[in-house]
Amino acid sequence: MRLSKYYLPTLKEAPKDADTVSAKLMLRAGLIRKTASGIYEWLPLGLKVLKKVEQIVREEMNAAGSNEVWLPLIQPKELWEESGRWNYYGRELLRIKDRKGAEFCFAPTAEEVITNLIKRDVTSYRQLPVSLYQFASKFRDEIRPRFGVMRAREFYMKDGYSFHADEDSINKHYQEIYDAYVRIFTRCGFKFKPVEADTGAIGGNFSHEFMVLAETGENEIANCPHCGYAANTEKAEIMPTVFPAASGLKTMEKAATPGAHTVEDVAKMLGRRPEDLIKLLVFTADGKPVAALMRGDHELNEHKLKSFLKASQLEKANEETYVKLTGSPVGFAGPAGLKEKGVKLIADYHVRGVVNGVAGGNEKDMHAVNVNPGRDFEPEIYADLKIAASGDACAKCGGKFTFTRGIEVGHTFKLGTKYSVSMKAEFLDENQKSKPFLMGCYGIGISRVVAAAIEQSHDVNGIIWPAPLAPFDVYLATVDADINPKVKEAAEGVYKKLEGAGFEVLYDDRAERPGIKFKDADLIGLPHRIVVSTRTLEAGQCEYKARVSKDAVRWDLAELADKFKTLK
Ligand code: ATP
Ligand code: MG
C-alpha cells in the first residue's frame, strides 16, 4: 500500500479528552476518530487491525466447532420481555420505536434472539449440541464511556452461544471454547490470564474472564501464588479468619457523635481505629430489605452479596428507604434490633472478630460503643462479603493473595437454563420428555482487544504492534526520492520484492521530510522499518530497524531475499 494513496491522518497531539495511552495513540496514529461520547469511526489502519483480530478469533472459533452467523442489531421488545430483561437490563439498553410505534432495542448482546432461533429450529436431542457465533456491533448505553474504544457505547464483539442436552455436553464445549480463547490470546501475542469471574445470580464456578495484564486495566485480579487460583477481586473467595473467643467484654453504652457520618469521622471522634467500627450498609435485594455488616476498614463487595443472596437485582437504599427500613437517619443505624424491623442481617466473617466495637446508635448523632457480636446482636448469617485486598488469604489453600491489574477482553459463561426456561425453549430427550436447553455464552470484545494490545505494548514514541496484529508488516520509506530518482527506483524494487515475499508493506512514498516519516513510522508501530536513501544507496544498501530496537543496521540490496527471511 502506497501511503500517498492511503487515508492515514496522524496527529502530533492527542485530543484533550483522550484519557489513556491506548486512546491517545489510537487517535494520534489515525486508527480511530471520535464521533460522539463512546462512539467512534474506525479508519483504514484501525479497521485493518480489527480485521486481523477478527480473523484469528474466527479461525479458532471454527476450530472449536462453532458456526458463524449474523444476527440482527435491532431486536423486538417482545423477546426481551420473554426473558425478563426488558426491565431488568436498565438504562444500558437503548430502546427505540419504529414508525408504527412498535418497540425495539439495540442489541447489547443476543441471548434472546439466538434462544428464539434455536427454539424454533431445534426440537430433538438428536440435533444437539449447537454452537453459533457472530461478529457484530453492540450498543450499551454505558454510564461512563471512557478509555477510548475500551469502554465504548457502540463496540464490536464476537458473541457465541451454545445449546446442549446435558451437563456433559455443555462442560465439554465450555472447555473447547476456553481452550480456543487461550489459543486466540496467545496468537494475539498477549500476556494474559484466565481468571474465575463472578457468576451473579446464576451461581457455580463456570464463568471465566480473560484478562490482558496491564497496569492500567480496570479490573483487579487476586492471585494465589501458592495454589495458582486467580480471580477477579469481584469474585475472589477469601478464607474466613478464625478468631479466638473474645474476653474482657465491656458494657455497651451510647456515645454522642454529632455530625460524624464517615468511618473516619466516627473513629476520630471516639478515639478508636477504623477496624473497631462495624459499618452497616442497607440494600434492597429483589425488593426485600437487607443490611450488610462490614468491619469499618473493609470494603463490601456488592457482587458477593448479590451472589450470596441469589438476587437478580441489588440496589443500595436511598435516603428515604434507609430511614424507612431502619428508623434511623443515614449513617446512624446499627445492627441491634434490625431483625425485628424485618431487615435481613448478613455480616462479613471479619465482623465476628470485633471486640468492644463501635456501631450505629439507631438515633441521630449517636453511636453505640463496646458493641459485641453474639451479645448485642446476632446476624442471620456470616458470609464472605469483602473485596479481596492485601493481607487476605485464598479460600482454597490459605496462601496470601497478590494483586495485578487486567483488561477483560473475553468472557465465557455457563448460563444453565436461565434463558431457555424463561423463553420456554425446549427439546425432546431420548424418552420423549420435554427439557429446557442448557446454554453457554462466550464473548470477546474485538474492538477492546485492539486497545488492549496497545495498552500492553507501546513506548514514548508510539505503538509497538505484536506482529500478528500489526496492520502491515513493514514500513518502507524513501529519503530524498524527490531529488534522487535512483532512490525512488530502488525503493520501488524493494517494495515489489517485499510484497512478492508475502509481506504486507506500507510504502511511505510521500514527499515528506525524513523526520516526519520516522516519527510516523514509530507512532503507527509496524514491526519492521526499511529506509532507502541516497546515502544507503551509494553503498548498495538500505537501512533496517526493528520497531523494538533502538539501532538500525545496513542491509545489502543484493542480499534482500536472505534478509527478508529474518523478518518472519
Ligand atoms: P465489563 O465488566 O467490562 O462491563 P461485561 O461483563 O459487561 O464487561 P460482557 O457482557 O461479558 O462484558 O461482554 C463480552 C466482552 O465484550 C467483554 O469481555 C469485553 O471485552 C467487551 N465489552 C463489554 N463492554 C464493552 C464496552 N462498553 N466497550 C467495549 N467492549 C466491551
Ligand atoms: Mg458491562
Coordinates of C-alpha atoms and ligand atoms in Angstrom, one line a residue:
M1 CA 0.0 0.0 0.0
R2 CA 1.4 3.4 -1.0
L3 CA 1.0 5.9 1.8
S4 CA 0.4 8.6 -0.8
K5 CA -2.9 6.9 -1.6
Y6 CA -3.7 5.7 1.9
Y7 CA -6.0 7.6 4.3
L8 CA -3.8 7.9 7.3
P9 CA -4.4 11.2 9.1
T10 CA -1.9 11.2 12.0
L11 CA -1.9 13.8 14.8
K12 CA 1.0 15.4 16.6
E13 CA -1.0 15.8 19.8
A14 CA -3.9 13.7 21.1
P15 CA -7.2 15.4 21.7
K16 CA -7.5 16.6 25.3
D17 CA -10.3 14.2 26.3
A18 CA -8.2 11.1 25.4
D19 CA -7.8 9.5 28.9
T20 CA -5.5 6.5 28.4
V21 CA -2.3 5.7 26.4
S22 CA -4.2 3.5 24.0
A23 CA -6.9 6.1 23.4
K24 CA -4.3 8.7 22.7
L25 CA -2.2 6.5 20.4
M26 CA -5.2 5.2 18.5
L27 CA -6.3 8.8 17.8
R28 CA -2.8 10.0 17.0
A29 CA -1.9 7.1 14.8
G30 CA -5.1 7.6 12.7
L31 CA -6.8 4.4 13.8
I32 CA -10.0 5.9 15.0
R33 CA -11.8 9.2 15.4
K34 CA -14.5 10.1 17.9
T35 CA -18.0 10.7 16.6
A36 CA -19.7 11.2 20.0
S37 CA -19.2 10.0 23.5
G38 CA -18.4 6.3 23.4
I39 CA -19.0 6.2 19.6
Y40 CA -16.1 6.0 17.1
E41 CA -15.2 5.9 13.4
W42 CA -12.7 3.3 12.5
L43 CA -10.3 4.5 9.8
P44 CA -8.4 2.2 7.4
L45 CA -5.4 1.4 9.6
G46 CA -7.6 0.7 12.7
L47 CA -10.0 -1.4 10.7
K48 CA -7.1 -3.5 9.4
V49 CA -6.1 -4.4 12.9
L50 CA -9.7 -5.1 13.9
K51 CA -10.0 -7.4 11.0
K52 CA -6.8 -9.2 12.0
V53 CA -8.2 -9.9 15.4
E54 CA -11.5 -10.9 13.9
Q55 CA -9.8 -13.4 11.6
I56 CA -7.8 -15.0 14.5
V57 CA -11.0 -15.3 16.5
R58 CA -12.9 -16.7 13.5
E59 CA -10.3 -19.4 12.8
E60 CA -10.2 -20.6 16.4
M61 CA -14.0 -20.5 16.9
N62 CA -14.4 -22.6 13.7
A63 CA -11.7 -25.0 15.0
A64 CA -13.7 -25.3 18.3
G65 CA -16.7 -26.4 16.2
S66 CA -18.8 -23.2 16.3
N67 CA -20.6 -21.9 13.2
E68 CA -20.6 -18.2 12.2
V69 CA -24.0 -16.4 11.8
W70 CA -25.1 -12.8 11.6
L71 CA -27.8 -11.7 14.0
P72 CA -29.9 -8.5 14.0
L73 CA -28.8 -5.3 15.7
I74 CA -32.4 -4.1 16.2
Q75 CA -34.3 -6.6 18.3
P76 CA -38.0 -6.7 19.2
K77 CA -39.2 -5.8 22.8
E78 CA -41.3 -8.9 23.0
L79 CA -38.3 -11.2 23.0
W80 CA -36.7 -9.1 25.8
E81 CA -39.9 -9.3 27.7
E82 CA -40.0 -13.0 27.5
S83 CA -36.5 -13.3 29.1
G84 CA -37.4 -10.6 31.6
R85 CA -34.5 -8.4 30.6
W86 CA -36.6 -5.6 29.0
N87 CA -37.0 -4.2 32.5
Y88 CA -34.0 -5.8 34.2
Y89 CA -31.3 -4.5 31.8
G90 CA -32.0 -1.0 32.9
R91 CA -30.7 2.1 31.2
E92 CA -27.8 0.5 29.4
L93 CA -30.4 -0.8 27.0
L94 CA -31.1 1.7 24.3
R95 CA -34.7 1.5 23.3
I96 CA -36.3 2.7 20.1
K97 CA -39.7 2.8 18.3
D98 CA -40.4 2.2 14.7
R99 CA -42.9 4.2 12.6
K100 CA -45.8 2.1 13.8
G101 CA -44.8 2.6 17.5
A102 CA -43.5 -0.9 17.9
E103 CA -40.7 -1.0 20.4
F104 CA -37.2 -2.4 19.8
C105 CA -33.8 -2.2 21.4
F106 CA -30.2 -2.0 20.0
A107 CA -28.6 -5.4 20.9
P108 CA -26.2 -5.2 23.8
T109 CA -25.9 -9.0 23.5
A110 CA -28.0 -11.6 21.7
E111 CA -29.2 -14.4 24.1
E112 CA -32.9 -13.6 23.4
V113 CA -32.6 -13.7 19.6
I114 CA -30.5 -16.8 19.5
T115 CA -32.6 -18.7 22.0
N116 CA -35.7 -17.8 20.0
L117 CA -33.9 -19.0 16.8
I118 CA -32.9 -22.4 18.3
K119 CA -36.3 -22.8 19.9
R120 CA -38.0 -22.7 16.5
D121 CA -35.5 -25.0 14.7
V122 CA -34.2 -27.5 17.2
T123 CA -36.8 -29.9 18.6
S124 CA -34.9 -33.1 19.4
Y125 CA -31.8 -34.1 21.4
R126 CA -30.6 -35.6 18.1
Q127 CA -30.0 -32.1 16.7
L128 CA -27.8 -31.1 19.7
P129 CA -25.3 -29.7 20.6
V130 CA -25.4 -26.5 18.5
S131 CA -22.8 -23.8 18.7
L132 CA -23.1 -20.5 16.9
Y133 CA -21.3 -17.2 16.9
Q134 CA -21.2 -13.9 15.2
F135 CA -19.2 -10.7 14.8
A136 CA -21.4 -7.6 15.2
S137 CA -21.7 -4.2 16.7
K138 CA -23.2 -4.0 20.1
F139 CA -24.7 -1.0 21.8
R140 CA -24.6 -0.4 25.5
D141 CA -25.5 3.0 26.9
E142 CA -22.7 2.8 29.5
I143 CA -23.0 5.4 32.3
R144 CA -19.3 6.4 31.9
P145 CA -18.0 5.7 28.4
R146 CA -14.2 6.0 28.8
F147 CA -10.7 4.9 27.8
G148 CA -11.5 5.3 24.0
V149 CA -12.8 2.1 22.5
M150 CA -12.1 0.2 25.6
R151 CA -15.4 1.2 27.3
A152 CA -17.4 2.5 24.4
R153 CA -21.1 2.6 23.9
E154 CA -21.0 1.2 20.4
F155 CA -18.4 -1.6 20.0
Y156 CA -17.5 -4.7 18.0
M157 CA -17.9 -8.0 19.7
K158 CA -17.7 -11.7 18.9
D159 CA -20.6 -13.3 20.7
G160 CA -21.1 -17.0 20.8
Y161 CA -23.9 -19.2 22.2
S162 CA -24.2 -22.9 22.6
F163 CA -27.1 -25.2 23.3
H164 CA -26.9 -28.7 24.9
A165 CA -29.0 -31.6 26.0
D166 CA -27.0 -32.4 29.2
E167 CA -24.2 -31.3 31.5
D168 CA -21.5 -33.4 30.0
S169 CA -22.1 -31.8 26.6
I170 CA -22.0 -28.3 27.8
N171 CA -19.0 -28.9 30.0
K172 CA -17.1 -30.4 27.1
H173 CA -17.9 -27.5 24.8
Y174 CA -17.2 -24.9 27.5
Q175 CA -13.7 -26.4 27.7
E176 CA -13.4 -26.4 23.9
I177 CA -14.2 -22.7 23.9
Y178 CA -11.9 -22.0 26.9
D179 CA -9.1 -23.7 25.0
A180 CA -9.9 -21.7 21.8
Y181 CA -9.7 -18.5 23.9
V182 CA -6.3 -19.5 25.2
R183 CA -5.1 -20.1 21.6
I184 CA -6.7 -16.8 20.5
F185 CA -5.0 -14.6 23.1
T186 CA -1.7 -16.5 22.7
R187 CA -1.9 -15.9 18.9
C188 CA -2.6 -12.2 19.6
G189 CA 0.8 -12.1 21.4
F190 CA -0.7 -11.1 24.7
K191 CA 0.5 -11.6 28.3
F192 CA -2.9 -12.7 29.6
K193 CA -4.6 -14.8 32.3
P194 CA -7.9 -16.6 32.5
V195 CA -9.5 -15.9 35.9
E196 CA -12.6 -17.0 37.7
A197 CA -15.3 -14.5 37.4
D198 CA -18.4 -13.6 39.3
T199 CA -21.5 -15.5 38.1
G200 CA -24.0 -13.2 39.7
A201 CA -27.4 -14.8 40.2
I202 CA -26.6 -17.9 38.3
G203 CA -24.0 -19.4 40.6
G204 CA -21.5 -22.1 40.0
N205 CA -17.8 -21.8 39.1
F206 CA -18.5 -21.6 35.4
S207 CA -17.5 -18.2 34.3
H208 CA -14.1 -17.1 33.3
E209 CA -12.8 -13.7 32.3
F210 CA -9.7 -13.5 30.1
M211 CA -7.6 -10.7 31.3
V212 CA -4.8 -8.9 29.3
L213 CA -2.3 -8.0 32.0
A214 CA -1.8 -4.2 32.1
E215 CA -1.2 -1.8 35.0
T216 CA -3.9 0.5 33.5
G217 CA -6.6 -2.3 33.5
E218 CA -10.0 -1.5 35.0
N219 CA -10.1 -4.9 36.7
E220 CA -8.1 -6.1 39.7
I221 CA -7.1 -9.7 39.9
A222 CA -6.3 -11.6 43.1
N223 CA -3.7 -14.3 42.5
C224 CA -2.7 -17.0 44.9
P225 CA 1.0 -17.7 44.4
H226 CA 0.6 -20.9 46.4
C227 CA -2.2 -22.8 44.6
G228 CA -2.4 -20.8 41.4
Y229 CA -6.1 -19.7 41.9
A230 CA -6.8 -16.4 40.2
A231 CA -10.0 -14.5 40.3
N232 CA -11.4 -11.1 39.6
T233 CA -11.5 -9.3 43.0
E234 CA -15.3 -9.1 42.4
K235 CA -15.2 -12.9 42.9
A236 CA -12.0 -13.9 44.8
E237 CA -13.1 -16.0 47.7
I238 CA -11.4 -15.2 51.0
M239 CA -10.6 -17.8 53.7
P240 CA -12.5 -16.9 56.8
T241 CA -10.3 -15.9 59.7
V242 CA -10.7 -17.9 62.9
F243 CA -11.0 -15.5 65.9
P244 CA -10.2 -16.5 69.4
A245 CA -13.1 -16.4 71.9
A246 CA -13.5 -12.8 73.0
S247 CA -12.7 -11.8 76.5
G248 CA -12.9 -8.6 78.5
L249 CA -16.2 -7.5 77.1
K250 CA -17.3 -4.1 78.4
T251 CA -20.8 -2.8 79.0
M252 CA -22.4 -1.4 75.9
E253 CA -23.1 2.4 76.1
K254 CA -24.1 5.3 73.9
A255 CA -21.7 8.0 72.8
A256 CA -22.5 11.3 71.1
T257 CA -21.0 11.6 67.6
P258 CA -22.6 14.8 66.2
G259 CA -22.3 15.2 62.5
A260 CA -19.9 12.2 62.1
H261 CA -21.0 10.3 59.0
T262 CA -18.0 8.5 57.8
V263 CA -16.0 5.7 59.4
E264 CA -13.0 8.0 59.7
D265 CA -15.1 10.8 61.4
V266 CA -16.6 8.5 63.9
A267 CA -13.3 6.7 64.7
K268 CA -11.5 10.0 65.2
M269 CA -14.2 11.5 67.4
L270 CA -14.3 8.4 69.6
G271 CA -10.5 7.9 69.7
R272 CA -10.9 4.5 68.1
R273 CA -9.4 2.8 65.0
P274 CA -11.5 2.2 61.8
E275 CA -11.2 -1.6 62.3
D276 CA -13.0 -1.2 65.7
L277 CA -16.1 0.0 63.8
I278 CA -18.9 -2.1 62.4
K279 CA -20.5 -0.4 59.5
L280 CA -23.9 -1.1 58.2
L281 CA -25.0 -0.8 54.6
V282 CA -28.6 -1.1 53.6
F283 CA -29.9 -2.6 50.3
T284 CA -32.9 -4.0 48.7
A285 CA -32.4 -7.3 47.1
D286 CA -35.2 -8.1 44.6
G287 CA -37.3 -5.7 46.6
K288 CA -36.5 -7.2 50.1
P289 CA -34.6 -5.3 52.7
V290 CA -31.1 -6.5 53.6
A291 CA -28.4 -5.0 55.7
A292 CA -24.7 -5.9 55.3
L293 CA -22.3 -5.5 58.2
M294 CA -18.7 -4.9 57.5
R295 CA -15.7 -4.1 59.6
G296 CA -15.0 -0.3 59.4
D297 CA -11.8 -0.7 57.4
H298 CA -13.1 -3.2 54.9
E299 CA -14.9 -2.7 51.6
L300 CA -18.2 -4.5 50.8
N301 CA -18.1 -6.5 47.6
E302 CA -21.6 -6.0 46.2
H303 CA -21.2 -8.8 43.7
K304 CA -20.5 -11.2 46.6
L305 CA -23.6 -10.0 48.5
K306 CA -25.7 -10.3 45.4
S307 CA -24.5 -13.8 44.6
F308 CA -24.9 -14.9 48.2
L309 CA -28.5 -13.7 48.2
K310 CA -29.0 -15.3 44.7
A311 CA -30.6 -11.9 43.9
S312 CA -31.1 -10.7 40.4
Q313 CA -31.2 -7.1 41.5
L314 CA -29.4 -5.5 44.4
E315 CA -29.9 -1.8 45.0
K316 CA -28.3 0.4 47.6
A317 CA -31.1 2.0 49.7
N318 CA -31.6 5.7 49.0
E319 CA -32.1 8.0 52.0
E320 CA -35.8 7.6 52.1
T321 CA -35.7 3.8 52.1
Y322 CA -32.8 3.7 54.6
V323 CA -34.8 5.8 57.1
K324 CA -38.0 3.8 56.5
L325 CA -36.3 0.5 57.0
T326 CA -34.0 1.3 59.9
G327 CA -35.9 4.1 61.6
S328 CA -32.6 6.0 61.9
P329 CA -31.0 8.8 60.0
V330 CA -28.5 7.8 57.3
G331 CA -25.2 6.8 58.9
F332 CA -26.6 6.1 62.3
A333 CA -28.4 2.8 62.0
G334 CA -26.8 -0.1 64.0
P335 CA -27.4 -3.8 63.9
A336 CA -29.2 -4.0 67.2
G337 CA -33.0 -4.5 66.7
L338 CA -32.8 -4.5 62.9
K339 CA -34.0 -8.1 62.5
E340 CA -37.2 -7.2 64.5
K341 CA -37.8 -4.5 61.9
G342 CA -37.8 -7.2 59.2
V343 CA -34.4 -6.4 57.7
K344 CA -32.3 -9.5 56.9
L345 CA -28.9 -9.0 58.6
I346 CA -25.8 -10.5 56.9
A347 CA -22.3 -9.9 58.3
D348 CA -18.9 -10.4 56.8
Y349 CA -16.8 -13.0 58.6
H350 CA -14.4 -10.4 60.0
V351 CA -17.2 -8.7 62.0
R352 CA -17.2 -11.7 64.3
G353 CA -13.7 -10.7 65.4
V354 CA -14.6 -7.2 66.5
V355 CA -14.4 -6.9 70.3
N356 CA -15.9 -3.9 72.1
G357 CA -16.6 -2.3 68.8
V358 CA -18.5 0.8 67.7
A359 CA -21.7 0.6 65.7
G360 CA -24.6 3.0 64.8
G361 CA -26.7 4.0 67.8
N362 CA -30.0 3.9 66.0
E363 CA -30.6 7.6 66.6
K364 CA -29.3 10.9 65.2
D365 CA -25.7 11.8 66.2
M366 CA -25.3 8.7 68.3
H367 CA -23.2 5.6 68.2
A368 CA -23.1 2.6 70.4
V369 CA -19.7 1.7 71.9
N370 CA -18.5 -1.6 73.3
V371 CA -20.7 -3.5 70.9
N372 CA -20.0 -7.2 70.8
P373 CA -21.4 -9.6 68.1
G374 CA -23.2 -12.5 69.7
R375 CA -24.0 -10.5 72.8
D376 CA -25.6 -7.3 71.4
F377 CA -26.7 -8.6 68.0
E378 CA -26.7 -11.8 66.1
P379 CA -26.7 -11.6 62.3
E380 CA -28.8 -14.2 60.4
I381 CA -25.6 -15.5 58.9
Y382 CA -21.9 -14.7 58.5
A383 CA -20.5 -14.8 54.9
D384 CA -17.6 -13.8 52.7
L385 CA -18.6 -10.3 51.7
K386 CA -15.3 -8.5 51.5
I387 CA -13.4 -7.2 48.4
A388 CA -10.2 -9.2 48.5
A389 CA -7.3 -7.0 49.5
S390 CA -3.8 -7.2 50.6
G391 CA -3.4 -9.5 53.6
D392 CA -6.4 -11.7 52.7
A393 CA -5.9 -15.4 52.3
C394 CA -7.0 -17.6 49.4
A395 CA -10.1 -19.7 50.3
K396 CA -8.8 -22.7 48.5
C397 CA -5.4 -23.0 50.3
G398 CA -4.8 -20.2 52.7
G399 CA -2.0 -18.6 50.6
K400 CA -1.7 -14.8 50.8
F401 CA -3.1 -13.1 47.7
T402 CA -1.0 -10.9 45.5
F403 CA -2.7 -8.4 43.1
T404 CA -2.3 -7.5 39.5
R405 CA -4.4 -5.5 37.1
G406 CA -6.0 -6.5 33.9
I407 CA -8.2 -5.6 30.9
E408 CA -11.1 -8.0 30.4
V409 CA -11.1 -9.0 26.7
G410 CA -13.1 -12.1 26.8
H411 CA -15.8 -13.8 29.0
T412 CA -17.1 -17.3 29.0
F413 CA -20.2 -18.2 30.9
K414 CA -22.2 -21.3 31.6
L415 CA -25.7 -20.0 31.6
G416 CA -27.6 -23.1 32.6
T417 CA -31.3 -22.9 31.8
K418 CA -31.7 -19.2 32.6
Y419 CA -32.9 -18.2 29.1
S420 CA -34.4 -21.5 28.0
V421 CA -36.7 -21.7 31.0
S422 CA -37.9 -18.1 30.8
M423 CA -38.3 -18.3 27.0
K424 CA -39.7 -21.8 27.0
A425 CA -37.0 -23.1 24.7
E426 CA -37.3 -26.9 25.0
F427 CA -36.3 -30.1 23.1
L428 CA -37.4 -33.7 23.4
D429 CA -34.9 -36.0 25.1
E430 CA -34.4 -39.8 24.4
N431 CA -37.5 -40.5 26.4
Q432 CA -39.7 -38.0 24.5
K433 CA -39.6 -35.8 27.6
S434 CA -39.6 -32.0 27.1
K435 CA -36.5 -30.3 28.6
P436 CA -35.1 -26.8 28.5
F437 CA -31.7 -26.4 26.7
L438 CA -28.6 -26.0 28.7
M439 CA -26.8 -22.9 27.4
G440 CA -23.4 -21.3 27.3
C441 CA -22.4 -17.9 26.1
Y442 CA -18.9 -16.7 25.1
G443 CA -17.9 -13.1 24.3
I444 CA -14.8 -11.4 23.1
G445 CA -14.6 -7.6 22.8
I446 CA -12.8 -7.4 19.4
S447 CA -12.5 -3.6 19.4
R448 CA -11.4 -3.7 23.1
V449 CA -8.7 -6.2 22.1
V450 CA -7.2 -3.6 19.7
A451 CA -6.9 -1.1 22.5
A452 CA -5.6 -3.7 25.0
A453 CA -2.8 -4.6 22.6
I454 CA -1.6 -1.0 22.6
E455 CA -2.0 -0.7 26.3
Q456 CA 0.2 -3.7 26.8
S457 CA 2.8 -2.8 24.1
H458 CA 3.9 0.8 23.4
D459 CA 6.7 3.3 24.2
V460 CA 7.0 7.0 24.3
N461 CA 7.1 7.2 20.5
G462 CA 4.1 5.2 19.8
I463 CA 2.5 1.8 19.3
I464 CA 4.6 -1.4 19.2
W465 CA 2.3 -3.9 17.5
P466 CA 2.6 -7.6 18.3
A467 CA 3.4 -9.0 14.9
P468 CA 0.1 -11.0 14.4
L469 CA -2.0 -7.8 14.9
A470 CA 0.2 -5.3 13.0
P471 CA -1.8 -3.7 10.3
F472 CA 1.2 -4.1 7.9
D473 CA 4.5 -5.9 8.5
V474 CA 6.9 -3.4 7.1
Y475 CA 7.1 0.4 6.9
L476 CA 9.2 1.1 3.8
A477 CA 10.3 4.8 3.4
T478 CA 12.3 6.8 1.0
V479 CA 14.5 9.7 1.8
D480 CA 15.3 12.3 -0.9
A481 CA 13.3 10.4 -3.6
D482 CA 12.1 13.7 -4.9
I483 CA 15.6 14.9 -5.7
N484 CA 17.1 11.5 -6.5
P485 CA 15.3 9.3 -9.0
K486 CA 17.6 6.4 -8.1
V487 CA 16.2 6.3 -4.6
K488 CA 12.7 6.0 -5.9
E489 CA 13.7 3.3 -8.4
A490 CA 15.5 1.3 -5.7
A491 CA 12.6 1.7 -3.2
E492 CA 10.1 0.5 -5.8
G493 CA 12.2 -2.5 -6.3
V494 CA 12.3 -3.3 -2.5
Y495 CA 8.6 -2.7 -2.4
K496 CA 7.9 -5.3 -5.1
K497 CA 10.3 -7.8 -3.6
L498 CA 8.8 -7.4 -0.1
E499 CA 5.3 -7.9 -1.5
G500 CA 6.5 -10.8 -3.6
A501 CA 7.9 -12.4 -0.5
G502 CA 4.4 -12.2 1.1
F503 CA 4.9 -9.2 3.4
E504 CA 2.2 -6.5 3.8
V505 CA 4.0 -3.3 3.2
L506 CA 3.1 0.3 3.9
Y507 CA 5.3 2.2 1.5
D508 CA 5.9 5.8 2.5
D509 CA 6.3 7.3 -0.9
R510 CA 5.3 10.8 0.3
A511 CA 7.4 13.8 -0.4
E512 CA 7.8 14.5 3.4
R513 CA 10.9 15.2 5.4
P514 CA 12.7 12.2 6.9
G515 CA 11.9 13.4 10.4
I516 CA 8.2 13.3 9.7
K517 CA 8.4 9.8 8.1
F518 CA 10.4 8.4 11.0
K519 CA 8.0 9.9 13.6
D520 CA 5.0 8.4 11.8
A521 CA 6.8 5.1 11.5
D522 CA 7.3 4.9 15.3
L523 CA 3.8 6.2 16.0
I524 CA 2.0 3.6 14.0
G525 CA 4.4 0.9 15.2
L526 CA 4.8 -1.6 12.4
P527 CA 7.3 -4.3 13.5
H528 CA 9.9 -3.5 10.7
R529 CA 11.2 -0.3 9.1
I530 CA 13.2 -0.2 5.9
V531 CA 14.6 3.1 4.6
V532 CA 16.2 3.7 1.2
S533 CA 18.2 7.0 0.9
T534 CA 20.9 8.5 -1.3
R535 CA 23.4 7.7 1.5
T536 CA 22.5 4.0 1.8
L537 CA 22.1 3.6 -1.9
E538 CA 25.7 4.8 -2.5
A539 CA 26.8 1.7 -0.7
G540 CA 24.3 -0.5 -2.5
Q541 CA 22.4 -0.8 0.8
C542 CA 19.2 0.1 2.6
E543 CA 18.7 0.6 6.3
Y544 CA 16.7 -1.8 8.5
K545 CA 15.3 -1.2 12.0
A546 CA 13.0 -3.3 14.1
R547 CA 10.4 -1.2 16.0
V548 CA 11.5 -2.8 19.2
S549 CA 15.2 -2.0 18.8
K550 CA 17.0 1.3 19.1
D551 CA 19.6 0.9 16.4
A552 CA 19.4 0.5 12.7
V553 CA 21.5 -1.8 10.6
R554 CA 22.5 -1.8 7.0
W555 CA 21.4 -4.5 4.5
D556 CA 22.9 -5.1 1.1
L557 CA 20.3 -4.7 -1.5
A558 CA 21.7 -7.7 -3.3
E559 CA 21.0 -9.9 -0.2
L560 CA 17.4 -8.8 0.4
A561 CA 15.9 -12.3 -0.1
D562 CA 18.0 -13.7 2.7
K563 CA 17.4 -10.7 4.9
F564 CA 13.7 -11.0 4.5
K565 CA 13.8 -14.5 6.0
T566 CA 14.9 -12.9 9.3
L567 CA 11.7 -10.8 9.4
K568 CA 9.2 -13.7 9.7
Ligands
ATP1 P1 -17.5 -5.1 31.7 O1 -17.4 -5.8 33.1 O2 -16.1 -4.7 31.3 O3 -18.5 -4.1 31.6 P2 -19.2 -7.1 30.7 O4 -19.2 -8.1 31.7 O5 -20.3 -6.1 30.6 O6 -17.8 -6.3 30.7 P3 -19.7 -9.0 28.6 O7 -21.2 -8.7 28.6 O8 -19.2 -10.3 29.1 O9 -19.0 -7.8 29.3 O10 -19.2 -8.7 27.1 C1 -18.2 -9.5 26.5 C2 -17.0 -8.7 26.1 O11 -17.3 -7.5 25.4 C3 -16.2 -8.2 27.3 O12 -15.3 -9.3 27.8 C4 -15.4 -7.1 26.8 O13 -14.2 -7.5 26.2 C5 -16.4 -6.5 25.8 N1 -17.1 -5.3 26.2 C6 -18.1 -5.2 27.2 N2 -18.5 -4.0 27.3 C7 -17.8 -3.2 26.5 C8 -17.7 -1.8 26.2 N3 -18.5 -1.0 26.8 N4 -16.8 -1.4 25.2 C9 -16.0 -2.3 24.6 N5 -16.0 -3.6 24.8 C10 -16.9 -4.0 25.8
MG2 MG -20.6 -4.2 31.3

